[in-house]
Coordinates of C-alpha atoms in Angstrom, one line a residue:
M1 CA -26.0 -7.3 19.8
K2 CA -23.8 -8.7 16.9
T3 CA -27.1 -8.8 14.8
R4 CA -27.3 -5.1 15.3
L5 CA -23.9 -4.3 14.4
A6 CA -24.3 -6.5 11.2
L7 CA -27.1 -4.6 10.2
T8 CA -25.5 -1.4 10.3
A9 CA -22.5 -2.4 8.5
P10 CA -21.1 0.1 5.4
A11 CA -21.4 -3.2 3.4
V12 CA -24.8 -3.9 4.5
R13 CA -26.1 -0.1 3.5
L14 CA -24.3 -0.2 0.6
S15 CA -26.1 -3.4 -0.6
L16 CA -29.5 -1.8 0.2
V17 CA -28.7 1.2 -2.1
I18 CA -27.5 -1.3 -4.7
A19 CA -30.6 -3.3 -4.6
I20 CA -33.0 -0.4 -4.8
G21 CA -31.0 0.7 -8.0
L22 CA -30.9 -2.9 -9.5
T23 CA -34.5 -3.3 -8.6
A24 CA -35.5 0.0 -10.3
L25 CA -33.3 -1.1 -13.5
A26 CA -35.0 -4.5 -13.3
A27 CA -38.2 -3.3 -13.7
V28 CA -37.3 -0.5 -16.6
L29 CA -35.4 -3.5 -18.5
W30 CA -38.4 -5.8 -18.1
L31 CA -40.8 -3.1 -19.7
A32 CA -38.1 -3.1 -22.4
I33 CA -37.7 -6.7 -23.0
R34 CA -41.2 -8.0 -22.3
P35 CA -43.5 -9.6 -24.9
T36 CA -46.2 -7.5 -26.6
E37 CA -48.2 -10.0 -27.2
P38 CA -49.3 -13.0 -25.1
D39 CA -47.2 -15.7 -27.1
G40 CA -44.7 -13.5 -28.3
G41 CA -41.2 -13.8 -27.2
I42 CA -39.0 -11.7 -25.4
R43 CA -37.8 -8.7 -27.1
P44 CA -33.8 -7.4 -27.4
L45 CA -32.7 -4.6 -25.9
F46 CA -30.8 -3.1 -28.8
E47 CA -34.4 -2.2 -30.3
Q48 CA -34.8 0.3 -27.4
P49 CA -33.8 4.0 -28.7
I50 CA -30.3 5.0 -27.7
R51 CA -31.8 8.0 -25.7
L52 CA -32.9 5.2 -22.9
W53 CA -29.3 4.6 -21.7
P54 CA -27.8 7.6 -20.6
Q55 CA -30.6 8.1 -18.5
L56 CA -30.4 4.5 -16.7
V57 CA -26.7 4.9 -16.6
V58 CA -26.8 8.4 -14.8
G59 CA -29.5 7.5 -12.5
L60 CA -27.9 4.1 -11.6
G61 CA -24.1 5.6 -11.1
A62 CA -25.7 8.6 -9.0
T63 CA -27.3 6.0 -6.8
I64 CA -24.6 4.0 -6.4
L65 CA -22.2 6.8 -5.7
S66 CA -24.1 8.5 -3.3
G67 CA -25.0 5.6 -1.5
W68 CA -21.6 4.6 -1.1
V69 CA -20.9 7.7 0.7
W70 CA -23.7 7.4 2.7
A71 CA -22.9 4.0 3.7
L72 CA -19.6 5.1 5.0
R73 CA -20.6 7.9 6.7
P74 CA -24.2 7.5 7.8
R75 CA -24.8 10.0 10.6
D76 CA -23.7 12.9 8.8
L77 CA -26.7 15.0 7.8
A78 CA -24.6 16.1 4.4
T79 CA -23.9 12.7 3.3
R80 CA -27.6 11.8 3.8
L81 CA -28.8 14.7 1.7
F82 CA -26.4 13.5 -0.9
A83 CA -27.6 9.9 -0.9
L84 CA -31.2 12.0 -0.6
S85 CA -30.1 13.3 -4.0
G86 CA -28.8 10.1 -5.8
L87 CA -32.4 8.5 -4.9
A88 CA -33.9 11.8 -6.4
T89 CA -31.8 11.4 -9.7
L90 CA -32.5 7.8 -9.8
T91 CA -36.1 8.6 -9.5
F92 CA -36.5 11.2 -12.2
T93 CA -34.1 9.4 -14.9
F94 CA -35.7 6.3 -14.3
A95 CA -39.3 7.5 -14.7
A96 CA -38.5 9.5 -17.8
G97 CA -36.8 6.3 -19.2
A98 CA -39.9 4.0 -18.6
M99 CA -42.1 6.8 -20.6
D100 CA -39.3 6.2 -23.2
V101 CA -39.4 2.4 -23.8
Q102 CA -40.8 1.9 -27.2
G103 CA -43.0 -0.9 -28.0
I104 CA -45.3 -0.9 -25.2
L105 CA -48.5 1.1 -24.9
L106 CA -48.6 2.9 -21.4
G107 CA -52.2 3.4 -19.7
D108 CA -53.2 7.1 -18.7
N109 CA -52.7 6.1 -15.0
T110 CA -49.1 4.9 -15.9
K111 CA -47.9 7.8 -17.6
F112 CA -49.2 10.3 -14.9
V113 CA -47.4 8.1 -12.1
L114 CA -44.5 8.4 -14.2
M115 CA -44.9 12.1 -14.8
V116 CA -45.4 12.6 -11.0
L117 CA -42.3 10.5 -10.1
N118 CA -40.1 12.5 -12.6
G119 CA -41.3 15.9 -11.8
L120 CA -41.4 14.6 -7.9
G121 CA -37.8 13.6 -8.2
A122 CA -36.4 16.8 -10.1
S123 CA -37.9 19.0 -7.3
V124 CA -36.3 16.8 -4.4
F125 CA -33.1 17.0 -6.4
G126 CA -33.0 20.5 -6.3
I127 CA -34.2 20.6 -2.6
T128 CA -31.7 18.4 -1.4
F129 CA -29.0 20.5 -2.8
I130 CA -30.0 23.6 -1.5
A131 CA -30.1 22.2 2.0
L132 CA -26.8 20.4 1.3
F133 CA -25.0 23.6 0.5
L134 CA -26.7 25.1 3.5
V135 CA -25.0 22.8 5.8
Y136 CA -21.8 21.8 3.6
P137 CA -19.1 22.5 3.8
G138 CA -18.5 25.5 6.1
H139 CA -21.0 26.0 8.9
L140 CA -23.5 28.8 8.2
K141 CA -25.4 30.5 10.7
A142 CA -28.7 29.2 10.6
G143 CA -28.0 27.4 7.9
R144 CA -30.1 24.1 9.0
P145 CA -32.9 26.2 10.0
A146 CA -33.1 28.1 6.8
A147 CA -32.9 24.5 5.1
L148 CA -35.6 23.2 6.7
V149 CA -37.7 26.4 5.9
I150 CA -36.9 26.5 2.1
S151 CA -37.2 22.4 1.7
L152 CA -41.0 22.7 3.2
F153 CA -41.6 25.5 0.8
F154 CA -40.6 24.2 -2.4
A155 CA -41.8 20.5 -1.2
L156 CA -45.3 22.1 -0.7
W157 CA -45.2 23.9 -4.0
T158 CA -44.2 20.9 -5.9
A159 CA -46.9 18.9 -4.3
L160 CA -49.7 21.7 -5.3
A161 CA -48.0 21.6 -8.8
L162 CA -48.2 17.8 -9.3
M163 CA -51.9 17.5 -8.2
D164 CA -52.7 19.2 -11.5
H165 CA -53.5 16.3 -14.0
L166 CA -53.2 18.9 -17.0
P167 CA -50.1 19.0 -19.2
P168 CA -49.3 22.7 -17.7
A169 CA -48.3 21.1 -14.5
L170 CA -44.9 20.0 -16.4
A171 CA -44.4 23.8 -16.8
S172 CA -44.7 24.2 -13.0
V173 CA -42.6 21.6 -12.3
H174 CA -39.8 23.4 -14.5
M175 CA -40.4 26.6 -12.9
I176 CA -39.8 25.0 -9.6
T177 CA -36.5 23.5 -10.6
T178 CA -35.4 26.8 -12.1
L179 CA -36.1 28.7 -8.7
E180 CA -34.5 25.9 -7.0
M181 CA -31.7 26.1 -8.8
L182 CA -31.3 29.8 -8.4
G183 CA -31.5 28.8 -4.7
I184 CA -28.6 26.2 -5.1
L185 CA -26.4 29.3 -6.2
I186 CA -27.6 31.4 -3.6
A187 CA -26.3 28.8 -1.3
V188 CA -23.2 28.1 -3.1
G189 CA -22.2 31.8 -3.1
L190 CA -23.0 32.1 0.9
Q191 CA -20.7 28.9 1.2
F192 CA -17.9 30.6 -0.6
I193 CA -18.1 34.0 1.6
A194 CA -18.2 31.9 4.6
T195 CA -15.4 29.8 4.1
R196 CA -12.8 32.1 2.4
R197 CA -10.6 31.7 5.6
D198 CA -10.7 27.8 5.3
P199 CA -8.9 26.9 2.3
T200 CA -10.1 23.1 2.6
A201 CA -13.9 24.2 2.8
H202 CA -13.5 27.0 0.0
A203 CA -11.6 24.5 -2.2
I204 CA -14.6 22.0 -1.6
T205 CA -17.0 24.7 -2.2
I206 CA -15.7 25.8 -5.9
W207 CA -15.2 22.2 -6.7
F208 CA -18.8 20.8 -5.9
G209 CA -20.3 24.0 -6.7
L210 CA -19.0 24.1 -10.2
A211 CA -19.8 20.1 -10.5
V212 CA -23.8 21.0 -9.8
F213 CA -23.5 24.5 -11.6
F214 CA -22.6 22.8 -15.0
G215 CA -24.5 19.6 -14.2
A216 CA -27.9 20.8 -13.3
G217 CA -27.6 24.2 -14.6
S218 CA -27.1 22.9 -18.1
F219 CA -30.3 21.1 -18.0
I220 CA -32.2 24.1 -16.3
V221 CA -30.9 26.3 -19.4
L222 CA -31.6 23.9 -22.1
N223 CA -34.7 22.5 -20.9
A224 CA -36.4 24.0 -17.7
I225 CA -36.3 27.8 -18.5
P226 CA -37.5 27.6 -22.2
S227 CA -40.2 25.1 -21.0
T228 CA -41.1 27.5 -18.1
F229 CA -41.4 30.8 -20.6
G230 CA -43.4 28.7 -23.3
Y231 CA -40.5 28.1 -25.7
P232 CA -39.2 25.0 -27.4
V233 CA -36.8 23.2 -25.4
L234 CA -33.1 23.3 -26.9
M235 CA -32.3 19.5 -26.3
R236 CA -34.8 16.4 -25.5
A237 CA -34.9 15.9 -21.7
E238 CA -33.6 12.3 -22.5
Y239 CA -30.2 13.8 -23.4
S240 CA -30.1 16.5 -21.0
F241 CA -30.1 14.0 -18.4
S242 CA -26.6 13.0 -19.1
F243 CA -25.3 16.2 -17.6
F244 CA -26.8 15.2 -14.3
G245 CA -24.0 12.9 -14.8
L246 CA -21.3 15.7 -14.4
I247 CA -22.4 16.2 -10.7
Y248 CA -21.8 12.6 -9.5
L249 CA -18.3 12.2 -11.7
G250 CA -17.2 15.8 -10.3
V251 CA -17.8 14.2 -6.7
A252 CA -15.9 11.0 -8.0
A253 CA -13.0 12.7 -8.5
G254 CA -13.3 15.6 -5.6
L255 CA -13.6 12.5 -3.1
R256 CA -9.6 12.1 -3.7
R257 CA -8.7 15.7 -4.4
F258 CA -10.3 17.2 -1.6
R259 CA -11.7 14.5 0.9
L260 CA -15.3 15.4 0.0
F261 CA -17.1 14.3 3.0
E262 CA -14.0 13.5 4.8
L263 CA -13.7 10.1 2.8
G264 CA -9.8 9.0 2.3
E265 CA -8.0 7.1 -0.2
W266 CA -9.2 4.2 1.2
A267 CA -12.9 4.6 0.3
F268 CA -12.1 5.4 -3.1
R269 CA -10.4 2.2 -3.7
I270 CA -13.5 0.4 -2.3
L271 CA -15.6 2.1 -4.5
F272 CA -13.3 0.9 -7.5
Y273 CA -13.7 -2.7 -6.2
S274 CA -17.3 -2.4 -5.6
A275 CA -17.7 -0.8 -9.3
G276 CA -15.8 -3.8 -10.9
T277 CA -17.9 -6.4 -9.0
A278 CA -21.1 -4.3 -10.1
V279 CA -19.7 -3.9 -14.0
L280 CA -19.2 -7.6 -13.9
I281 CA -22.7 -8.4 -12.8
A282 CA -24.3 -5.8 -15.1
L283 CA -22.4 -6.9 -18.1
D284 CA -23.1 -10.6 -17.7
A285 CA -27.4 -9.6 -17.1
L286 CA -26.8 -7.3 -20.2
L287 CA -25.4 -9.9 -22.4
I288 CA -28.1 -12.5 -21.2
F289 CA -30.9 -10.3 -21.9
A290 CA -29.7 -8.5 -24.7
L291 CA -27.8 -11.6 -27.0
P292 CA -29.1 -15.0 -27.7
I293 CA -26.2 -16.8 -26.3
G294 CA -25.9 -18.9 -23.2
Q295 CA -25.3 -17.9 -19.5
G296 CA -21.8 -19.7 -19.8
S297 CA -20.9 -17.6 -22.8
A298 CA -22.3 -14.3 -21.5
F299 CA -20.3 -14.6 -18.4
G300 CA -17.1 -15.3 -20.2
L301 CA -17.8 -12.4 -22.6
S302 CA -18.4 -10.1 -19.7
L303 CA -15.0 -11.2 -18.2
L304 CA -13.2 -10.1 -21.1
L305 CA -15.0 -6.7 -21.4
V306 CA -14.0 -6.2 -17.6
A307 CA -10.5 -7.3 -18.3
F308 CA -9.8 -5.3 -21.5
A309 CA -12.2 -2.2 -20.8
Y310 CA -12.9 -1.5 -17.1
L311 CA -9.6 -2.7 -15.6
P312 CA -7.4 -0.2 -17.9
M313 CA -10.2 2.3 -17.4
R314 CA -10.0 1.9 -13.4
D315 CA -6.0 1.9 -13.5
A316 CA -6.1 5.4 -15.5
L317 CA -8.5 6.7 -13.0
A318 CA -6.4 5.8 -9.9
R319 CA -3.5 7.1 -11.2
R320 CA -5.4 10.5 -12.0
F321 CA -7.5 10.7 -8.8
M322 CA -4.8 9.0 -6.3
P323 CA -1.5 10.4 -7.4
R324 CA 1.4 8.9 -6.3
S325 CA 4.8 10.1 -5.4
R326 CA 6.9 10.9 -8.3
L327 CA 9.6 8.3 -6.7
R328 CA 8.9 5.2 -6.2
E329 CA 8.7 4.4 -2.5
D330 CA 12.0 1.4 -3.5
A331 CA 14.0 4.3 -4.9
L332 CA 13.2 6.9 -1.6
F333 CA 16.5 5.4 0.2
G334 CA 18.8 5.8 -2.7
A335 CA 17.5 9.4 -2.9
V336 CA 17.5 10.2 0.5
V337 CA 21.0 8.6 1.1
E338 CA 22.2 11.0 -2.0
V339 CA 21.2 13.8 -0.2
A340 CA 22.8 12.9 3.2
L341 CA 26.0 12.4 1.3
E342 CA 26.0 15.8 0.0
P343 CA 29.2 17.5 1.5
A344 CA 28.2 21.2 1.3
R345 CA 25.9 22.0 4.0
P346 CA 23.7 24.3 1.8
R347 CA 23.2 22.3 -1.1
R348 CA 22.5 19.4 1.1
A349 CA 19.4 21.4 2.6
E350 CA 18.4 22.3 -1.2
R351 CA 18.4 18.7 -2.2
W352 CA 16.3 17.8 0.7
A353 CA 13.8 20.5 0.0
K354 CA 13.4 19.4 -3.5
L355 CA 13.1 15.6 -2.7
V356 CA 10.1 15.9 -0.5
S357 CA 8.9 18.4 -2.7
E358 CA 8.8 16.0 -5.9
T359 CA 7.8 13.2 -3.4
F360 CA 4.6 14.7 -2.5
N361 CA 4.4 16.7 -6.0
T362 CA 3.6 20.3 -4.0
L363 CA 3.0 23.4 -5.7
E364 CA 5.0 25.2 -2.5
T365 CA 7.9 24.5 -0.5
R366 CA 9.5 26.6 1.9
T367 CA 11.3 27.0 5.1
D368 CA 8.8 27.2 8.4
P369 CA 9.4 30.0 10.6
V370 CA 7.9 28.2 13.3
P371 CA 9.5 24.6 13.4
V372 CA 7.8 21.6 14.9
E373 CA 9.0 18.6 16.6
T374 CA 7.7 15.6 14.3
P375 CA 5.9 15.8 10.8
E376 CA 2.3 17.5 11.4
I377 CA -0.9 18.0 8.8
R378 CA -2.1 21.2 9.1
E379 CA -4.5 23.7 7.4
E380 CA -7.1 20.7 6.9
G381 CA -4.6 19.0 4.7
L382 CA -3.0 21.6 2.7
A383 CA -0.1 22.0 4.3
L384 CA 2.6 19.2 5.7
H385 CA 5.1 20.8 8.2
L386 CA 8.4 18.8 8.5
P387 CA 11.0 19.5 11.3
A388 CA 14.5 20.4 11.2
L389 CA 17.3 18.2 10.5
A390 CA 21.2 18.2 11.0
G391 CA 22.2 21.4 9.2
I392 CA 18.8 21.4 7.4
P393 CA 16.0 23.9 8.1
A394 CA 12.4 22.8 8.8
L395 CA 9.9 22.7 5.9
V396 CA 6.2 23.9 4.9
L397 CA 4.9 21.9 2.3
R398 CA 1.6 23.3 0.7
F399 CA -0.8 21.8 -2.1
P400 CA 0.4 18.3 -2.9
W401 CA -0.2 16.7 -6.0
A402 CA 0.0 20.0 -7.9
G403 CA -2.7 21.2 -5.9
R404 CA -5.1 18.2 -6.8
G405 CA -5.3 17.1 -3.4
L406 CA -4.5 16.7 0.2
F407 CA -2.4 15.4 2.8
G408 CA -3.7 12.2 4.7
P409 CA -2.3 9.8 7.1
S410 CA -0.5 7.8 4.5
Q411 CA 1.6 10.8 3.1
L412 CA 2.2 11.3 7.0
D413 CA 3.5 8.1 7.2
V414 CA 6.1 8.4 4.1
A415 CA 7.4 11.8 5.6
R416 CA 8.3 9.9 8.8
R417 CA 10.0 7.1 6.9
L418 CA 11.5 9.9 4.8
I419 CA 12.9 11.6 8.2
D420 CA 14.0 8.4 9.7
L421 CA 16.2 7.3 6.5
M422 CA 17.5 10.8 6.4
I423 CA 18.2 10.4 10.2
L424 CA 20.2 7.1 9.7
A425 CA 22.1 8.5 6.4
E426 CA 23.2 11.6 8.5
A427 CA 24.6 9.4 11.3
S428 CA 26.1 7.1 8.6
R429 CA 27.7 10.0 7.1
D430 CA 28.9 11.6 10.6
A431 CA 30.3 8.4 11.0
Y432 CA 32.1 8.3 7.8
D433 CA 33.2 12.1 8.2
R434 CA 34.7 11.0 11.7
G435 CA 36.4 8.2 10.2
V436 CA 38.1 10.0 7.5
A437 CA 38.7 12.7 10.1
E438 CA 40.5 10.2 12.4
E439 CA 42.6 8.8 9.2
R440 CA 43.8 12.0 8.2
G441 CA 44.8 12.9 11.8
R442 CA 46.7 9.6 11.9
I443 CA 48.3 10.3 8.5
A444 CA 49.4 13.8 9.8
R445 CA 50.9 12.6 13.4
D446 CA 52.7 9.6 11.0
M447 CA 54.2 12.3 9.0
H448 CA 54.8 14.7 11.8
D449 CA 56.8 12.0 13.9
N450 CA 58.2 10.0 11.6
I451 CA 58.7 11.8 8.0
G452 CA 59.4 15.2 9.1
A453 CA 61.7 14.4 11.6
Q454 CA 63.8 12.2 9.7
L455 CA 64.1 14.2 7.1
L456 CA 65.2 17.2 9.2
G457 CA 67.7 14.6 10.6
A458 CA 68.9 13.5 7.0
L459 CA 69.1 17.3 6.2
H460 CA 71.6 18.4 9.0
S461 CA 73.5 15.3 8.9
A462 CA 77.2 15.4 7.9
D463 CA 77.5 11.6 7.2
H464 CA 76.8 10.7 3.5
D465 CA 75.8 7.0 4.5
R466 CA 73.7 8.3 7.5
K467 CA 72.0 10.5 5.3
D468 CA 71.3 7.8 2.6
L469 CA 69.9 5.4 5.5
M470 CA 67.6 8.0 6.9
I471 CA 66.3 9.0 3.4
R472 CA 65.8 5.0 2.7
E473 CA 63.8 5.0 6.4
T474 CA 61.8 7.6 5.4
L475 CA 60.7 6.2 2.1
T476 CA 59.9 3.1 3.7
D477 CA 57.9 5.1 6.5
L478 CA 55.8 6.8 3.7
R479 CA 55.0 3.9 2.2
D480 CA 53.9 2.3 5.5
I481 CA 51.7 5.6 6.1
I482 CA 50.2 4.9 2.2
N483 CA 49.5 1.3 3.0
N484 CA 47.7 1.9 6.0
A485 CA 45.6 4.7 4.5
S486 CA 44.9 2.4 1.3
T487 CA 44.7 -1.2 2.4
P488 CA 43.2 -1.0 5.8
G489 CA 42.0 -4.6 7.1
L490 CA 44.9 -6.8 6.0
D491 CA 45.4 -10.4 7.0
L492 CA 48.2 -10.6 9.5
D493 CA 49.8 -13.0 6.8
E494 CA 49.8 -10.6 4.3
T495 CA 51.2 -7.5 6.7
L496 CA 54.0 -10.0 7.8
A497 CA 54.9 -11.0 4.3
D498 CA 55.1 -7.0 3.7
L499 CA 57.1 -6.6 6.5
R500 CA 59.6 -9.7 5.8
L501 CA 60.1 -8.4 2.3
E502 CA 60.8 -4.9 3.7
T503 CA 63.2 -6.1 6.4
A504 CA 65.3 -8.2 3.8
D505 CA 65.9 -5.4 1.6
R506 CA 66.9 -3.0 4.6
L507 CA 69.1 -5.6 6.1
E508 CA 70.6 -6.9 3.1
A509 CA 71.7 -3.1 1.9
V510 CA 74.0 -3.3 5.1
G511 CA 75.1 -6.5 4.7
M512 CA 73.3 -8.3 7.3
S513 CA 71.3 -11.7 7.0
L514 CA 67.7 -12.2 8.3
D515 CA 66.5 -15.2 10.1
W516 CA 62.3 -15.0 9.5
S517 CA 60.3 -17.6 11.2
M518 CA 56.5 -16.9 11.8
D519 CA 54.0 -19.6 13.2
I520 CA 50.5 -17.9 13.7
G521 CA 48.2 -20.8 12.4
Q522 CA 44.8 -19.1 11.1
A523 CA 45.8 -15.5 10.9
P524 CA 43.1 -13.0 12.0
S525 CA 42.6 -9.5 10.0
L526 CA 44.2 -6.6 11.6
S527 CA 42.7 -3.1 12.1
T528 CA 44.3 -0.2 10.9
G529 CA 45.8 0.8 14.1
G530 CA 46.9 -2.8 14.6
A531 CA 48.6 -3.2 11.7
H532 CA 50.8 0.1 12.1
A533 CA 51.6 -0.5 15.7
L534 CA 53.2 -4.0 14.4
R535 CA 54.9 -2.3 11.6
S536 CA 55.9 0.5 13.7
I537 CA 57.6 -2.1 16.2
I538 CA 59.5 -4.3 13.8
R539 CA 60.5 -1.4 11.7
E540 CA 62.0 0.3 14.8
A541 CA 63.7 -2.7 16.3
V542 CA 65.3 -3.1 12.7
S543 CA 66.5 0.8 12.6
N544 CA 68.1 0.4 15.8
T545 CA 69.8 -2.8 15.0
I546 CA 71.1 -1.4 11.8
K547 CA 72.6 1.7 13.4
H548 CA 74.0 0.6 16.6
S549 CA 74.2 -3.1 17.1
G550 CA 77.1 -3.9 14.7
A551 CA 75.5 -7.2 14.0
S552 CA 75.7 -9.6 11.1
R553 CA 72.4 -11.3 11.5
M554 CA 69.1 -10.3 12.7
D555 CA 66.4 -13.1 14.0
I556 CA 62.8 -12.1 13.8
A557 CA 60.1 -14.8 15.0
M558 CA 56.3 -14.8 16.0
H559 CA 54.1 -17.7 17.2
R560 CA 50.8 -18.0 18.8
E561 CA 49.4 -19.5 21.7
G562 CA 45.4 -19.6 21.6
D563 CA 44.5 -15.5 21.6
T564 CA 48.2 -14.4 22.4
A565 CA 51.0 -13.8 20.0
T566 CA 54.7 -13.4 21.0
L567 CA 56.9 -11.4 18.8
I568 CA 60.9 -11.8 19.2
L569 CA 63.2 -9.4 17.7
A570 CA 67.2 -10.5 18.7
D571 CA 70.3 -9.4 17.1
N572 CA 74.3 -10.9 17.5
G573 CA 75.4 -7.7 17.8
R574 CA 77.2 -5.8 20.8
G575 CA 74.0 -5.0 22.8
L576 CA 72.5 -2.1 24.1
N577 CA 74.3 0.4 26.4
P578 CA 72.8 0.3 29.7
A579 CA 73.8 3.9 30.4
G580 CA 72.4 5.0 26.8
D581 CA 73.5 7.9 25.6
G582 CA 70.0 10.0 25.3
K583 CA 70.0 10.8 21.6
G584 CA 67.2 8.7 20.5
H585 CA 63.8 7.6 21.4
G586 CA 63.4 4.2 19.3
L587 CA 62.8 2.3 22.4
A588 CA 60.1 4.8 23.6
N589 CA 58.6 4.3 20.4
I590 CA 58.5 0.7 20.4
Q591 CA 57.1 1.2 24.1
S592 CA 54.4 3.2 23.1
R593 CA 53.4 1.1 20.3
A594 CA 53.3 -2.0 22.7
Q595 CA 50.8 0.0 25.0
G596 CA 48.7 0.7 22.2
L597 CA 48.3 -3.2 21.6
K598 CA 47.9 -3.9 25.7
G599 CA 51.2 -5.8 25.2
Q600 CA 54.1 -7.1 27.7
L601 CA 57.4 -6.1 26.4
S602 CA 60.7 -6.9 27.8
L603 CA 64.3 -6.1 26.9
T604 CA 67.5 -8.6 27.2
T605 CA 71.0 -7.6 26.9
D606 CA 72.7 -10.2 28.9
G607 CA 74.4 -12.4 26.3
P608 CA 75.6 -11.2 23.1
G609 CA 73.2 -8.8 20.9
T610 CA 70.0 -7.7 22.3
R611 CA 66.6 -9.4 22.6
I612 CA 63.1 -7.6 22.3
E613 CA 60.0 -9.7 23.2
L614 CA 56.7 -8.8 22.9
R615 CA 53.3 -10.8 24.1
F616 CA 50.1 -8.7 23.0
P617 CA 46.5 -10.2 22.8
L618 CA 45.3 -10.8 19.2
A619 CA 42.2 -8.9 20.0
N620 CA 43.4 -5.7 20.4
A621 CA 45.5 -5.9 17.1
T622 CA 42.1 -6.6 15.5
A623 CA 40.1 -3.8 17.3
A624 CA 40.8 -0.1 16.9
I625 CA 43.9 1.1 18.3
T626 CA 43.9 4.5 19.9
T627 CA 46.8 7.0 19.8
A628 CA 47.4 7.1 23.5
G629 CA 50.4 5.4 23.6
T630 CA 51.9 7.7 20.6
D631 CA 50.5 10.7 22.7
T632 CA 52.0 9.0 25.9
A633 CA 55.5 9.1 24.4
I634 CA 55.4 12.4 22.9
A635 CA 54.4 14.0 26.5
A636 CA 57.2 12.0 28.2
T637 CA 60.1 12.6 25.7
G638 CA 58.9 16.4 24.8
R639 CA 59.7 15.4 21.3
P640 CA 58.2 13.9 18.3
L641 CA 59.2 10.5 18.0
Q642 CA 62.1 9.8 16.1
G643 CA 63.3 6.2 14.7
D644 CA 67.2 6.9 14.5
S645 CA 68.7 5.6 17.8
A646 CA 68.1 3.6 21.1

């Protein structure tokens, strides 16, 4: 079983075809270099006429290319016919080349065999292409039976013509090939009509048909038609054979552009690598036989020729026939992020359409009237459908690589990666927008809760000193809001240092002293909400002390026990009136901030002065703090939070 699989492997089939081509090449080259006399030496190849080499190059190239296509899809009738056309090209070009070898005398029988091979190869070439266009790329009604009948007709006519040993046999073969060319054109026309509703097959018909028309048609016009009607040929057949190379060059280009014979980019790469190996071997053999140098020198020189001639040519062809995205894959991520971060939705949709269009170099990009759920290739590779994204409509991309190619599995993978990147970038942008909205909401609440209320209180206050104090506190609150917005994530040390400076300034302005003591060890970073809550508690307590306590000193201390911090705020004033006057909500503000920190708040007024103690877990100060406490306080009081009394 393993042996059978190995024998049917593409590499084995391709090796078989290459072996046939190289054997035929070796036979012709041996005729060119073999000694003309028994004791003579090997003749150099450069003594042979230039017209010999185009025939050999075209024949060998046609064989390898067509054999490679067949090796990859051996069961397909179209690839079998194409491979047969390559062998037919090898036959008539090498037979003509053998007759062009100079310096040797060929016997009549040898010449006759070569002429028969030349005529037979030319006729088989025409027969195979008629049959090929009757079965490929579209399915013609009765295409296969018609191909069989036409093939038998021309094969029988060719056999009868070649049985004649006289010179007019050549004119007969030319008449046959001329009529075969007419049959090829008719078959191409039928395919053109039959595939008009299939864009892919229609494009293949045009491309492949033009390649055969200009390749084989040029030979027919320059040689076969004049010879058929008894006129001198317009170009020697040896040179006219070069036009057949246009057919196989067109096929090589069409393999990538239109996936001829359903072969993709991977197959085209295999061809290039195989061609590189063949070129290396051929150059080595050519240098060994053509130049009087050693094998080691010949191999080194062939390596140089491959490096400086073949590899640059290969890269140029790869860029031409295997076009890539205009954007490098390492630049796609940045381009997608730029699109996702576009704030205006219409502009974002426009930039996304431009990005995918440039990625695949499409000729047409439009909105998909029937959106898909996932990327899909349709119209036999002509169109790529992309699903809708958040705020971006579904798209249809058509005619990739400026109309010179089709969408394949690799382009589908790129489209999926682009969409995944876009979804990820959109999610990041949404998270950023939510963060911005939350921060704006926090600023708006702080402005409403503190700044607005304090300015309103200062406006209506008749006490000049109280008005100055409230304005000073308002400026402090404003600085607090700005600090929260501009420097989130401050270390606890930095936050406390700012608070100490601020508190000292405020107490000094009213003739009070400050005793500040902090013992927190390695301080963690605070979240924006945690820093805001801590600032609000300390500032609220200081405001109440300044306004109502009549104290001369205030003590603020903080220490840490494991993951729990304790904040103590005390003054030596007259203490809190248990009855309260109901004019302020300073303690409610402190209570709401403590709730946001998940802390435990206690108030002591037994001795002289007031003592506030807050124990809270540091984890809640470093995590995101919600506004539930603030909202609760607002709901409980029915008015915005104020910091003017306790």
